[in-house]
Coordinates of C-alpha atoms and ligand atoms in Angstrom, one line a residue:
M98 CA -0.3 -0.1 0.2
L99 CA 1.2 3.3 -0.8
T100 CA 2.1 5.2 2.2
I101 CA 3.1 8.7 2.6
E102 CA 4.6 10.0 5.6
A103 CA 5.7 13.8 6.3
K104 CA 9.9 14.0 7.0
A105 CA 10.7 17.4 8.1
P106 CA 8.5 20.2 9.6
V107 CA 8.8 22.4 5.9
L108 CA 9.7 20.0 3.2
G109 CA 10.1 16.4 2.5
A110 CA 8.3 13.3 2.7
T111 CA 9.2 9.0 2.8
V112 CA 7.1 7.4 0.4
T113 CA 7.0 3.6 0.6
G114 CA 4.5 0.9 -0.5
I115 CA 5.4 1.7 -4.4
D116 CA 8.0 -0.3 -6.6
L117 CA 9.4 1.7 -9.5
R118 CA 10.3 -1.0 -11.7
R119 CA 6.6 -1.9 -11.9
P120 CA 4.2 0.5 -13.6
V121 CA 2.3 3.1 -11.0
P122 CA -1.5 2.7 -11.0
Q123 CA -3.3 5.7 -11.8
A124 CA -4.2 6.6 -8.5
A125 CA -0.6 6.5 -7.1
A126 CA 0.3 8.5 -9.7
E127 CA -2.5 11.1 -8.3
A128 CA -1.3 10.7 -5.0
L129 CA 2.4 11.3 -5.8
R130 CA 1.7 14.3 -7.6
A131 CA -0.3 15.8 -4.8
A132 CA 2.2 14.9 -2.2
I133 CA 4.7 16.8 -4.2
A134 CA 2.9 20.0 -4.5
R135 CA 2.3 19.4 -0.8
H136 CA 5.9 18.4 0.8
S137 CA 8.2 19.8 -2.6
V138 CA 10.2 16.5 -1.9
L139 CA 9.8 13.0 -1.9
H140 CA 11.9 10.4 -0.7
L141 CA 11.7 6.9 -2.2
P142 CA 13.6 4.2 -0.5
G143 CA 15.1 0.8 -1.2
Q144 CA 14.3 1.2 -5.5
A145 CA 16.6 -0.8 -7.5
V146 CA 15.7 1.6 -10.6
D147 CA 17.8 1.2 -14.1
D148 CA 17.5 4.3 -16.7
A149 CA 14.8 2.6 -18.1
A150 CA 12.4 2.3 -15.1
Q151 CA 13.4 6.0 -14.0
V152 CA 12.8 7.3 -17.5
A153 CA 9.1 5.7 -17.7
F154 CA 8.5 6.6 -13.5
S155 CA 9.5 10.1 -14.3
E156 CA 7.3 10.3 -17.4
L157 CA 4.4 10.0 -15.1
F158 CA 4.6 13.5 -14.3
G159 CA 5.1 15.1 -17.8
P160 CA 7.4 15.5 -21.0
L161 CA 11.3 15.4 -19.7
E162 CA 14.0 17.6 -21.0
T163 CA 16.4 16.7 -23.3
T164 CA 20.0 17.1 -21.3
R165 CA 21.8 20.1 -22.9
A166 CA 24.9 20.3 -24.8
G167 CA 28.0 20.4 -22.3
A168 CA 26.7 17.7 -19.7
D169 CA 27.1 14.4 -19.4
G170 CA 24.2 12.7 -21.2
A171 CA 23.6 15.2 -23.6
G172 CA 20.9 14.8 -26.4
S173 CA 19.3 11.9 -24.4
K174 CA 16.6 12.4 -21.3
L175 CA 19.2 11.2 -18.6
I176 CA 21.6 13.6 -17.0
V177 CA 24.3 11.9 -15.2
L178 CA 26.1 13.5 -12.6
S179 CA 29.3 11.3 -11.9
N180 CA 33.2 11.5 -11.1
V181 CA 33.4 8.0 -13.0
G182 CA 35.2 8.4 -16.3
P183 CA 34.4 6.4 -19.6
D184 CA 37.1 4.2 -18.4
G185 CA 35.1 3.2 -15.1
G186 CA 37.9 4.9 -13.3
I187 CA 38.0 8.2 -11.1
V188 CA 38.2 11.6 -13.7
P189 CA 40.9 13.9 -12.3
P190 CA 39.9 17.3 -10.7
T191 CA 40.2 19.5 -13.9
D192 CA 37.4 17.2 -15.8
R193 CA 34.4 19.0 -17.0
Q194 CA 32.1 16.6 -14.9
V195 CA 34.0 17.6 -11.6
L196 CA 33.7 21.3 -12.7
N197 CA 30.0 20.7 -13.3
N198 CA 29.3 18.8 -10.0
R199 CA 30.8 21.5 -8.2
A200 CA 28.5 24.2 -9.6
N201 CA 26.1 22.1 -8.4
Q202 CA 27.3 22.9 -4.9
S203 CA 25.8 26.5 -5.1
W204 CA 22.3 26.5 -4.3
H205 CA 19.8 26.6 -7.4
H206 CA 16.8 25.6 -9.4
D207 CA 17.4 23.3 -12.2
S208 CA 17.2 24.6 -15.6
S209 CA 16.4 28.5 -14.2
F210 CA 18.3 29.5 -17.1
K211 CA 15.7 28.0 -19.4
P212 CA 12.7 30.2 -20.7
V213 CA 10.9 27.6 -19.7
P214 CA 12.5 26.0 -16.6
A215 CA 12.3 22.6 -15.1
R216 CA 9.1 21.9 -12.7
L217 CA 10.1 18.3 -11.1
S218 CA 13.7 16.4 -11.1
I219 CA 14.2 12.9 -10.0
L220 CA 17.7 11.8 -9.0
S221 CA 18.5 8.4 -8.2
A222 CA 22.0 7.3 -6.2
R223 CA 23.9 4.4 -8.4
E224 CA 27.2 4.7 -6.6
I225 CA 27.6 6.9 -3.4
P226 CA 30.9 7.9 -1.1
S227 CA 31.0 6.9 2.4
A228 CA 30.2 10.2 3.6
G229 CA 29.5 14.1 2.1
G230 CA 28.0 14.2 -0.9
N231 CA 24.4 14.8 0.2
T232 CA 22.0 16.9 -1.3
E233 CA 20.3 19.6 0.8
F234 CA 17.0 21.5 0.2
A235 CA 16.0 24.6 1.1
S236 CA 12.2 25.8 1.3
M237 CA 11.1 28.5 -1.3
R238 CA 7.9 28.6 0.2
A239 CA 8.9 28.4 4.2
A240 CA 11.2 31.3 3.4
F241 CA 8.5 33.5 1.6
A242 CA 6.3 33.1 3.9
A243 CA 8.6 34.0 6.6
L244 CA 9.7 37.6 5.2
E245 CA 8.2 40.4 6.4
P246 CA 4.8 41.5 4.8
A247 CA 5.8 44.5 3.4
E248 CA 9.0 42.9 1.6
L249 CA 6.7 40.1 0.3
A250 CA 4.7 42.8 -1.6
R251 CA 7.7 44.3 -2.9
L252 CA 9.3 41.2 -4.0
R253 CA 5.7 39.9 -6.3
G254 CA 6.7 42.4 -8.5
L255 CA 10.0 42.1 -9.6
S256 CA 11.7 39.6 -12.1
A257 CA 15.2 38.6 -12.1
Q258 CA 17.4 38.0 -15.3
H259 CA 18.8 34.1 -14.8
D260 CA 22.3 34.0 -16.7
F261 CA 23.6 30.6 -17.5
A262 CA 27.1 31.6 -19.0
W263 CA 27.7 34.0 -16.3
S264 CA 26.9 31.3 -13.3
R265 CA 29.1 28.6 -14.9
R266 CA 31.8 31.1 -15.6
R267 CA 32.0 32.1 -11.7
V268 CA 32.4 28.5 -11.2
D269 CA 35.4 28.3 -13.6
P270 CA 35.8 30.5 -16.7
A271 CA 36.7 27.0 -18.7
L272 CA 33.0 25.6 -17.5
V273 CA 31.0 26.9 -20.6
T274 CA 31.7 27.4 -24.3
E275 CA 31.2 30.1 -26.9
A276 CA 28.3 28.0 -28.3
E277 CA 26.9 27.2 -25.0
A278 CA 26.6 30.4 -24.0
A279 CA 25.1 31.8 -26.9
A280 CA 22.6 28.6 -27.0
N281 CA 21.3 29.7 -23.6
P282 CA 21.1 33.3 -23.3
P283 CA 19.9 35.1 -20.3
V284 CA 16.0 34.7 -19.6
R285 CA 13.5 36.7 -17.2
Q286 CA 11.8 34.7 -14.2
P287 CA 9.3 36.3 -12.0
V288 CA 11.5 36.3 -7.9
V289 CA 8.0 34.7 -6.7
R290 CA 6.5 32.3 -8.2
A291 CA 2.6 31.9 -7.3
E292 CA 1.2 28.6 -8.9
N293 CA 1.7 26.2 -5.8
P294 CA -1.6 25.8 -3.8
H295 CA -0.1 25.4 -0.6
G296 CA 1.9 28.9 -1.2
A297 CA 3.7 31.1 -3.3
A298 CA 7.8 30.7 -3.4
L299 CA 11.0 32.7 -3.9
Y300 CA 12.6 31.7 -7.1
L301 CA 16.1 32.5 -7.3
G302 CA 19.4 30.6 -6.9
A303 CA 22.8 30.5 -8.5
H304 CA 21.7 31.3 -12.2
A305 CA 19.6 34.6 -11.0
R306 CA 22.3 37.7 -12.1
I307 CA 20.2 40.7 -11.8
I308 CA 17.0 42.2 -11.0
E309 CA 15.3 43.6 -14.0
G310 CA 15.7 47.3 -13.7
W311 CA 18.1 47.5 -10.8
D312 CA 22.2 48.3 -11.2
E313 CA 24.3 45.1 -10.2
A314 CA 25.5 46.2 -7.1
E315 CA 21.8 46.7 -5.5
S316 CA 20.9 43.1 -7.3
R317 CA 23.7 41.1 -6.2
A318 CA 22.8 42.8 -2.7
L319 CA 19.0 41.4 -3.0
I320 CA 19.9 38.0 -4.2
E321 CA 22.6 36.9 -1.7
R322 CA 20.5 38.6 1.2
L323 CA 17.1 36.2 0.2
V324 CA 19.2 33.1 -0.8
G325 CA 20.9 33.5 2.6
F326 CA 17.7 33.9 4.6
A327 CA 16.5 31.1 2.7
T328 CA 18.8 28.6 3.3
Q329 CA 19.0 28.9 7.3
A330 CA 18.8 25.8 8.9
R331 CA 15.0 25.8 10.0
F332 CA 14.3 26.3 6.3
V333 CA 16.6 23.6 5.4
Y334 CA 16.6 19.6 4.6
S335 CA 19.9 17.7 4.2
H336 CA 19.4 14.1 2.5
R337 CA 22.1 11.8 3.5
W338 CA 21.9 9.3 0.5
S339 CA 21.4 5.4 1.2
P340 CA 21.8 2.5 -1.9
G341 CA 18.6 2.6 -3.7
D342 CA 17.4 6.1 -2.8
V343 CA 15.3 8.0 -5.5
L344 CA 14.2 11.8 -4.7
V345 CA 11.8 13.9 -6.8
W346 CA 11.4 17.4 -6.1
D347 CA 9.6 20.5 -6.9
N348 CA 12.0 22.7 -8.5
R349 CA 9.6 25.6 -8.4
A350 CA 9.8 25.4 -4.6
V351 CA 13.0 24.2 -3.7
M352 CA 16.7 25.1 -4.3
H353 CA 19.2 22.7 -4.2
R354 CA 22.6 22.3 -3.9
A355 CA 25.2 19.2 -3.7
T356 CA 27.5 18.8 -0.6
P357 CA 31.3 18.3 -1.2
F358 CA 32.5 14.8 -0.8
A359 CA 36.1 13.4 -1.5
A360 CA 35.7 13.5 -5.4
T361 CA 39.1 12.3 -6.2
G362 CA 39.2 8.8 -3.6
E363 CA 35.7 8.0 -3.9
R364 CA 33.0 7.5 -6.6
R365 CA 29.7 9.3 -7.1
R366 CA 27.2 8.6 -9.7
M367 CA 24.0 9.7 -9.5
V368 CA 21.1 10.1 -12.1
R369 CA 18.8 12.7 -13.0
T370 CA 15.6 13.1 -14.7
T371 CA 13.7 16.3 -15.3
V372 CA 10.1 16.7 -15.9
A373 CA 10.1 20.1 -17.8
G374 CA 7.7 23.0 -17.1
Ligands
OGA223 C1 20.8 18.1 -10.1 C2 21.8 18.2 -8.4 C3 22.9 17.4 -6.6 C4 23.9 16.4 -6.2 O1 21.1 16.5 -10.1 O2 20.5 18.5 -10.2 O3 21.8 19.6 -8.2 O4 23.6 16.2 -4.7 N1 22.9 17.3 -8.0 O5 24.1 15.2 -7.1
MN224 MN1 20.4 20.4 -9.4

């Protein structure tokens, strides 16, 4: 029987009584959709998913994004976040895979740099390190609700420019080619997303560069203050991965980031599918 149990006050629920290798009944799929809207992050332990099962499960929630050029898995429905190279060994710290993983250590919403940003991400643990390499989530609904009413009203009218090339080049100038920068021009997103029936959410993260109509210094001050506010411990859930874990999260309700691990000594391999907006 499908069971959904809240994990933490502001976000997260554990889902048991489901096997992602088998077709999910209509009623269970409905319950999962409702639980995502309510809890923002679902943890499905003990799943032995392979790529095909992960894609089939993810498609329950809508069409999937095709992985962008420059990411591991480009052109497919899978994005591989791994420090393991094609020969099966750990890649050197200068490798693009490692730099991409380092970029994921900044708080972000997946694909916020696309004109229509990602709705859900589904991430499965294939190999995990003995320590570190957690994935952390910050509730942007809880953070928004905790702001002063006057600030809340002011933020509702603002838009931010999300700029992929800018954010990745802050991590490492070599992380984005000119062609990739040209394929991902800056896009405008609302600072507050109001579509969730359980409450509006802040929407910022690593790609948010400036507030439309504001200068750079004022923009950075506001974005960094709000990201700092939203990532206080009271709004955050840190997921320590176990073998067989699958997480589903709502990119329009949470930011997330990876925590560091010993990337030159231990293997970490995660596979993501992404439900488009
Ligand atoms: C992602 C991501 C963080 C991690 O899959 O989108 O940011 O912990 N992952 O690997
Ligand atoms: Mn991500």
